[in-house]
Short mmCIF file of C-alpha atoms in Angstrom, two decimals:
data_model
loop_
_atom_site.label_atom_id
_atom_site.label_comp_id
_atom_site.label_asym_id
_atom_site.label_seq_id
_atom_site.Cartn_x
_atom_site.Cartn_y
_atom_site.Cartn_z
CA MET A 232 0.07 0.04 0.10
CA SER A 233 1.44 3.45 -0.94
CA THR A 234 1.46 6.40 1.35
CA THR A 235 -1.41 7.93 -0.60
CA GLU A 236 -3.45 5.14 -0.50
CA LYS A 237 -2.72 5.01 3.47
CA TYR A 238 -3.98 8.55 3.74
CA VAL A 239 -7.05 8.12 1.43
CA THR A 240 -8.05 4.99 3.54
CA ALA A 241 -7.26 7.08 6.82
CA ALA A 242 -9.66 9.81 5.50
CA TYR A 243 -12.68 7.45 5.04
CA CYS A 244 -11.83 5.66 8.39
CA VAL A 245 -11.85 9.01 10.38
CA VAL A 246 -15.26 9.77 8.62
CA PHE A 247 -16.63 6.27 9.66
CA ALA A 248 -15.28 6.52 13.23
CA LEU A 249 -16.95 10.01 13.68
CA VAL A 250 -20.29 9.03 12.41
CA LEU A 251 -20.09 5.73 14.63
CA VAL A 252 -19.25 7.66 17.80
CA TYR A 253 -21.85 9.99 16.98
CA VAL A 254 -24.63 7.50 16.45
CA LEU A 255 -23.25 5.59 19.78
CA ILE A 256 -23.57 8.68 21.55
CA LEU A 257 -27.14 9.21 20.40
CA ALA A 258 -28.03 5.64 21.06
CA LEU A 259 -26.68 5.91 24.76
CA LYS A 260 -28.86 9.12 25.09
CA LEU A 261 -31.97 7.21 23.84
CA GLN A 262 -31.16 4.47 26.37
CA ARG A 263 -31.32 6.73 29.18
CA LEU A 264 -34.40 8.42 27.87
CA GLU A 265 -35.75 4.78 27.77
CA ARG A 266 -34.85 4.23 31.38
CA GLU A 267 -36.56 7.55 32.32
CA VAL A 268 -39.63 6.57 30.66
CA ASP A 269 -39.78 3.37 32.47
CA GLU A 270 -39.10 5.05 35.78
CA LEU A 271 -42.14 7.50 35.15
CA ALA A 272 -44.43 4.79 34.09
CA GLY A 273 -43.54 2.80 37.46
CA ARG A 274 -44.61 6.10 39.34
CA VAL A 275 -48.11 6.16 37.41
CA PRO A 276 -50.69 3.96 39.16
CA ASP A 277 -51.62 1.04 37.21
CA GLU A 278 -55.13 1.55 35.42
CA ASP A 279 -56.34 -2.00 36.04
CA THR A 280 -55.83 -1.72 39.65
CA GLU A 281 -57.67 1.54 39.83
CA GLN A 282 -60.48 0.46 37.79
CA ALA A 283 -61.08 -2.86 39.40
CA PRO A 284 -63.25 -1.50 42.57
CA GLN A 285 -65.34 0.21 40.14
CA GLU A 286 -66.74 -2.78 38.51
CA PRO A 287 -70.33 -3.32 39.34
CA ALA A 288 -70.91 -6.15 41.72
CA ARG A 289 -73.13 -9.05 40.95
CA VAL A 290 -76.41 -9.15 42.52
CA GLY A 291 -78.46 -12.21 43.00
CA MET B 348 -53.74 17.06 6.94
CA GLY B 349 -50.61 15.89 8.62
CA ARG B 350 -47.23 15.54 6.99
CA THR B 351 -46.24 11.97 6.10
CA ARG B 352 -42.74 11.31 7.08
CA ILE B 353 -40.41 8.56 5.98
CA PRO B 354 -40.11 6.20 8.99
CA LEU B 355 -36.71 6.23 10.83
CA PRO B 356 -35.67 2.60 10.08
CA ALA B 357 -36.31 2.93 6.51
CA LEU B 358 -33.99 6.25 6.57
CA ALA B 359 -31.31 4.22 8.47
CA VAL B 360 -31.14 1.10 5.98
CA SER B 361 -31.25 3.70 2.88
CA SER B 362 -28.38 5.58 4.58
CA VAL B 363 -26.33 2.36 5.15
CA VAL B 364 -27.23 1.15 1.56
CA LEU B 365 -26.20 4.36 0.02
CA VAL B 366 -22.99 4.88 2.05
CA THR B 367 -21.92 1.40 1.26
CA THR B 368 -22.84 1.75 -2.47
CA ALA B 369 -21.01 4.95 -2.66
CA LEU B 370 -17.88 3.56 -1.02
CA ALA B 371 -17.84 0.87 -3.49
CA PHE B 372 -18.17 3.28 -6.19
CA VAL B 373 -15.20 5.17 -4.69
CA PHE B 374 -12.83 2.42 -4.51
CA PHE B 375 -13.74 0.16 -7.30
CA VAL B 376 -15.45 2.01 -10.15
CA ALA B 377 -14.37 5.66 -10.22
CA PRO B 378 -11.14 5.93 -12.28
CA ASN B 379 -7.92 7.54 -11.10
CA ASP B 380 -7.82 11.36 -11.92
CA GLN B 381 -5.36 12.34 -14.38
CA SER B 382 -3.79 15.24 -12.31
CA LEU B 383 -4.36 14.14 -8.72
CA GLY B 384 -4.23 10.31 -8.80
CA PHE B 385 -5.46 8.41 -6.34
CA SER B 386 -5.67 10.92 -3.66
CA GLN B 387 -8.73 12.47 -5.51
CA ARG B 388 -10.69 9.67 -4.15
CA ILE B 389 -10.72 11.84 -0.87
CA PHE B 390 -12.73 14.43 -2.58
CA TYR B 391 -15.89 12.20 -3.37
CA PHE B 392 -16.76 12.18 0.36
CA HIS B 393 -15.03 15.40 1.36
CA VAL B 394 -16.95 17.72 -0.99
CA SER B 395 -20.23 15.73 -0.29
CA ILE B 396 -19.68 16.33 3.40
CA ALA B 397 -18.89 19.86 2.84
CA PHE B 398 -22.32 20.31 0.91
CA ALA B 399 -24.15 18.27 3.55
CA ALA B 400 -22.78 20.59 6.25
CA TYR B 401 -23.75 23.79 4.31
CA ALA B 402 -27.15 22.30 3.98
CA CYS B 403 -27.43 21.66 7.59
CA PHE B 404 -26.42 25.39 8.48
CA ILE B 405 -28.94 26.46 5.86
CA CYS B 406 -31.65 24.38 7.22
CA GLY B 407 -30.61 25.79 10.66
CA ALA B 408 -31.10 29.39 9.42
CA TRP B 409 -34.46 28.39 7.76
CA GLN B 410 -35.75 27.02 11.18
CA ALA B 411 -34.22 29.97 13.00
CA LEU B 412 -36.21 32.20 10.56
CA ARG B 413 -39.24 30.51 11.37
CA HIS B 414 -38.79 30.54 14.94
CA LEU B 415 -38.49 34.34 14.95
CA TRP B 416 -41.47 34.49 12.52
CA LYS B 417 -43.97 32.06 14.03
CA ARG B 418 -42.36 31.84 17.70
CA ASP B 419 -42.51 28.18 17.50
CA PRO B 420 -40.37 26.39 20.14
CA ARG B 421 -40.12 23.43 17.69
CA ALA B 422 -38.45 25.43 15.27
CA ASP B 423 -36.00 26.62 17.64
CA LEU B 424 -35.01 23.02 18.69
CA ALA B 425 -34.89 21.94 14.96
CA SER B 426 -32.44 25.01 14.29
CA TYR B 427 -30.12 23.96 17.03
CA VAL B 428 -30.20 20.27 16.00
CA CYS B 429 -29.37 21.47 12.36
CA VAL B 430 -26.40 23.64 13.52
CA HIS B 431 -25.12 20.72 15.53
CA GLN B 432 -25.54 18.44 12.48
CA GLY B 433 -23.59 21.00 10.56
CA LEU B 434 -20.79 21.37 12.92
CA ILE B 435 -20.33 17.70 13.04
CA PHE B 436 -20.03 17.33 9.12
CA GLY B 437 -17.78 20.37 9.43
CA THR B 438 -15.31 18.58 11.55
CA MET B 439 -15.19 15.84 8.89
CA VAL B 440 -14.59 18.31 6.31
CA LEU B 441 -11.80 19.77 8.14
CA ILE B 442 -10.19 16.36 8.84
CA THR B 443 -10.76 14.85 5.32
CA GLY B 444 -9.46 18.23 3.75
CA SER B 445 -6.29 18.33 6.06
CA ILE B 446 -5.54 14.64 5.16
CA TRP B 447 -5.56 15.52 1.43
CA ALA B 448 -3.43 18.84 1.99
CA LYS B 449 -1.05 16.54 3.52
CA VAL B 450 -0.94 14.21 0.54
CA ALA B 451 -1.24 17.10 -2.17
CA TRP B 452 0.60 19.99 -0.56
CA GLY B 453 3.13 18.10 2.06
CA ARG B 454 1.34 20.09 4.78
CA TRP B 455 -1.68 19.55 7.08
CA TRP B 456 -2.59 23.06 7.04
CA ILE B 457 -1.61 26.49 5.35
CA TRP B 458 -2.71 29.53 7.18
CA SER B 459 -2.24 31.85 3.81
CA GLU B 460 -4.95 29.89 1.99
CA ASP B 461 -8.32 31.68 2.06
CA GLU B 462 -10.37 28.56 1.43
CA LEU B 463 -9.04 26.84 4.34
CA VAL B 464 -9.21 29.79 6.82
CA LEU B 465 -12.81 30.82 5.68
CA PHE B 466 -14.07 27.35 6.25
CA LEU B 467 -12.48 27.59 9.60
CA VAL B 468 -14.02 30.79 10.48
CA LEU B 469 -17.28 29.44 9.53
CA TYR B 470 -16.61 26.67 11.69
CA LEU B 471 -15.59 28.59 14.58
CA PHE B 472 -18.38 30.98 14.23
CA TYR B 473 -20.92 28.03 14.63
CA CYS B 474 -18.79 26.63 17.42
CA ALA B 475 -19.53 29.94 19.23
CA TYR B 476 -23.25 29.23 18.64
CA PHE B 477 -23.19 26.74 21.25
CA MET B 478 -21.22 28.89 23.62
CA LEU B 479 -23.96 31.64 23.12
CA ARG B 480 -26.73 29.17 23.54
CA PHE B 481 -25.60 27.74 26.66
CA SER B 482 -24.52 30.85 28.40
CA VAL B 483 -28.27 31.76 28.56
CA ASP B 484 -30.87 30.33 30.55
CA PRO B 485 -33.57 28.37 28.61
CA GLY B 486 -36.50 30.35 27.63
CA PRO B 487 -37.47 32.58 24.76
CA GLN B 488 -34.36 34.85 25.25
CA ARG B 489 -32.14 32.06 24.68
CA ALA B 490 -34.08 30.86 21.59
CA ASN B 491 -34.46 34.38 19.93
CA LEU B 492 -30.62 34.97 20.45
CA SER B 493 -29.71 31.54 18.99
CA ALA B 494 -32.23 32.17 16.13
CA VAL B 495 -30.57 35.68 15.31
CA TYR B 496 -27.09 34.07 15.33
CA ALA B 497 -27.93 31.12 13.11
CA LEU B 498 -29.41 33.67 10.60
CA PHE B 499 -26.24 35.69 10.59
CA GLY B 500 -23.97 32.46 10.12
CA VAL B 501 -25.65 31.69 6.71
CA VAL B 502 -24.05 34.81 5.19
CA LEU B 503 -20.54 32.88 5.73
CA ILE B 504 -21.61 30.08 3.39
CA PRO B 505 -21.27 31.81 -0.09
CA VAL B 506 -18.27 33.37 1.26
CA SER B 507 -16.56 29.99 2.23
CA PHE B 508 -17.98 28.27 -0.97
CA SER B 509 -16.63 31.18 -3.35
CA ALA B 510 -13.00 31.41 -1.50
CA ILE B 511 -12.16 27.99 -3.26
CA ARG B 512 -12.52 29.66 -6.44
CA LEU B 513 -10.23 32.49 -5.39
CA ALA B 514 -7.57 30.23 -4.32
CA ARG B 515 -4.40 31.05 -5.89
CA ALA B 516 -1.11 30.15 -4.38
CA TYR B 517 -2.04 26.46 -3.86
CA PHE B 518 -4.14 24.32 -6.35
CA HIS B 519 -7.31 23.44 -4.92
CA PRO B 520 -9.65 21.45 -7.17
CA GLN B 521 -12.86 22.97 -8.20
CA VAL B 522 -15.79 20.48 -8.41
CA PHE B 523 -18.30 22.90 -9.83
CA THR B 524 -17.68 25.66 -12.12
CA LEU B 525 -20.12 28.18 -13.72
CA HIS B 526 -20.52 25.75 -16.67
CA GLY B 527 -21.66 22.78 -14.51
CA PRO B 528 -19.67 19.98 -12.85
CA ASN B 529 -16.01 19.77 -13.83
CA PHE B 530 -15.92 16.17 -14.67
CA GLY B 531 -18.06 13.61 -16.24
CA GLY B 532 -18.56 9.82 -16.62
CA TRP B 533 -18.00 7.22 -13.74
CA ILE B 534 -16.64 10.34 -11.78
CA LEU B 535 -19.68 12.25 -11.82
CA VAL B 536 -21.82 9.29 -11.10
CA THR B 537 -19.53 8.51 -8.07
CA TYR B 538 -19.92 12.01 -6.91
CA CYS B 539 -23.63 12.09 -7.16
CA MET B 540 -23.92 8.79 -5.27
CA ALA B 541 -21.63 10.12 -2.35
CA GLN B 542 -23.49 13.25 -2.58
CA ALA B 543 -26.85 11.40 -2.03
CA ALA B 544 -25.47 9.04 0.45
CA MET B 545 -24.15 12.03 2.64
CA LEU B 546 -27.51 13.98 2.31
CA VAL B 547 -29.55 11.06 3.37
CA LEU B 548 -27.05 10.15 6.34
CA ALA B 549 -27.31 13.81 7.62
CA TYR B 550 -31.00 13.64 7.30
CA THR B 551 -31.37 10.33 9.00
CA LEU B 552 -28.87 11.64 11.98
CA TYR B 553 -31.17 14.85 12.12
CA ARG B 554 -34.15 13.00 12.43
CA LEU B 555 -32.62 10.56 15.28
CA GLU B 556 -31.29 13.33 17.26
CA ILE B 557 -34.28 15.48 17.18
CA GLY B 558 -36.57 12.47 17.99
CA GLY B 559 -34.28 12.20 21.15
CA LYS B 560 -34.53 15.90 22.03
CA ARG B 561 -38.10 16.29 21.63
CA LEU B 562 -38.59 12.97 23.97
CA ASP B 563 -36.26 14.63 26.56
CA VAL B 564 -38.30 17.72 26.41
CA ARG B 565 -41.43 15.94 27.02
CA LEU B 566 -39.92 13.96 29.74
CA ARG B 567 -38.72 17.06 31.53
CA ARG B 568 -42.30 18.39 31.45
CA LEU B 569 -43.85 15.25 32.54
CA ARG B 570 -41.43 14.91 35.38
CA GLU B 571 -42.06 18.72 36.49
CA ALA B 572 -45.90 17.94 36.21
CA LEU B 573 -45.58 14.74 38.38
CA ALA B 574 -43.40 16.52 41.01
#
């Protein structure tokens, strides 16, 4: 491999690495957001347990 | 009627396919340039990335204008993400350009070259955008200041673009002239492929980032409402 070929390859590798790092950062951020959504969902009372006592009781 | 948007997974797949095809064209299809030789292959991505960066900055300015006009907070966020994308692509332009300069001119950087310095000025101008934005508390004032700054920045784009045509001391290849593209055949096909790949990649990354940012804003509001 000549020096020019090495430089050209390095240029494309740098572009690839930068895009990869950027996508990884975005993926990590989305993971954090997903965790936060789960945490908030845990705080909200479950709809089924709230609605259960409101069901009409059987008579007769 | 709501706007129909291309789903993000479809965009991601298109980006991967286009970038892979462009790379295959760059290394296996495009012929060597007669004057620049093998090093010219850097230009397929270097120029495409530069145009993608300009497009991001122009979109950022357009969203900034929309924000100032309609006072839409979504436009402020979109403008911020566009500028951020532009800066990432700008970083790639500077790095790939420096590598080409090392091959062609034997030096990584030449301060006397207008096209290099003007692109660096544009880049630093947009770096300062973030310093300005994060030095002001979140709110309408921050959004307005950022929007005005992003609008001013767009003036530097034609200056940076035309500087390549004014370059005299060192030979900087001109991809486009007043008479159209400066090349034809497979070189033009490869360049168009690389340009399409970079624009689709930029749009995909934009959609990914703005999706995360909007979710972040909604979560923050929800957290405040629940507190």
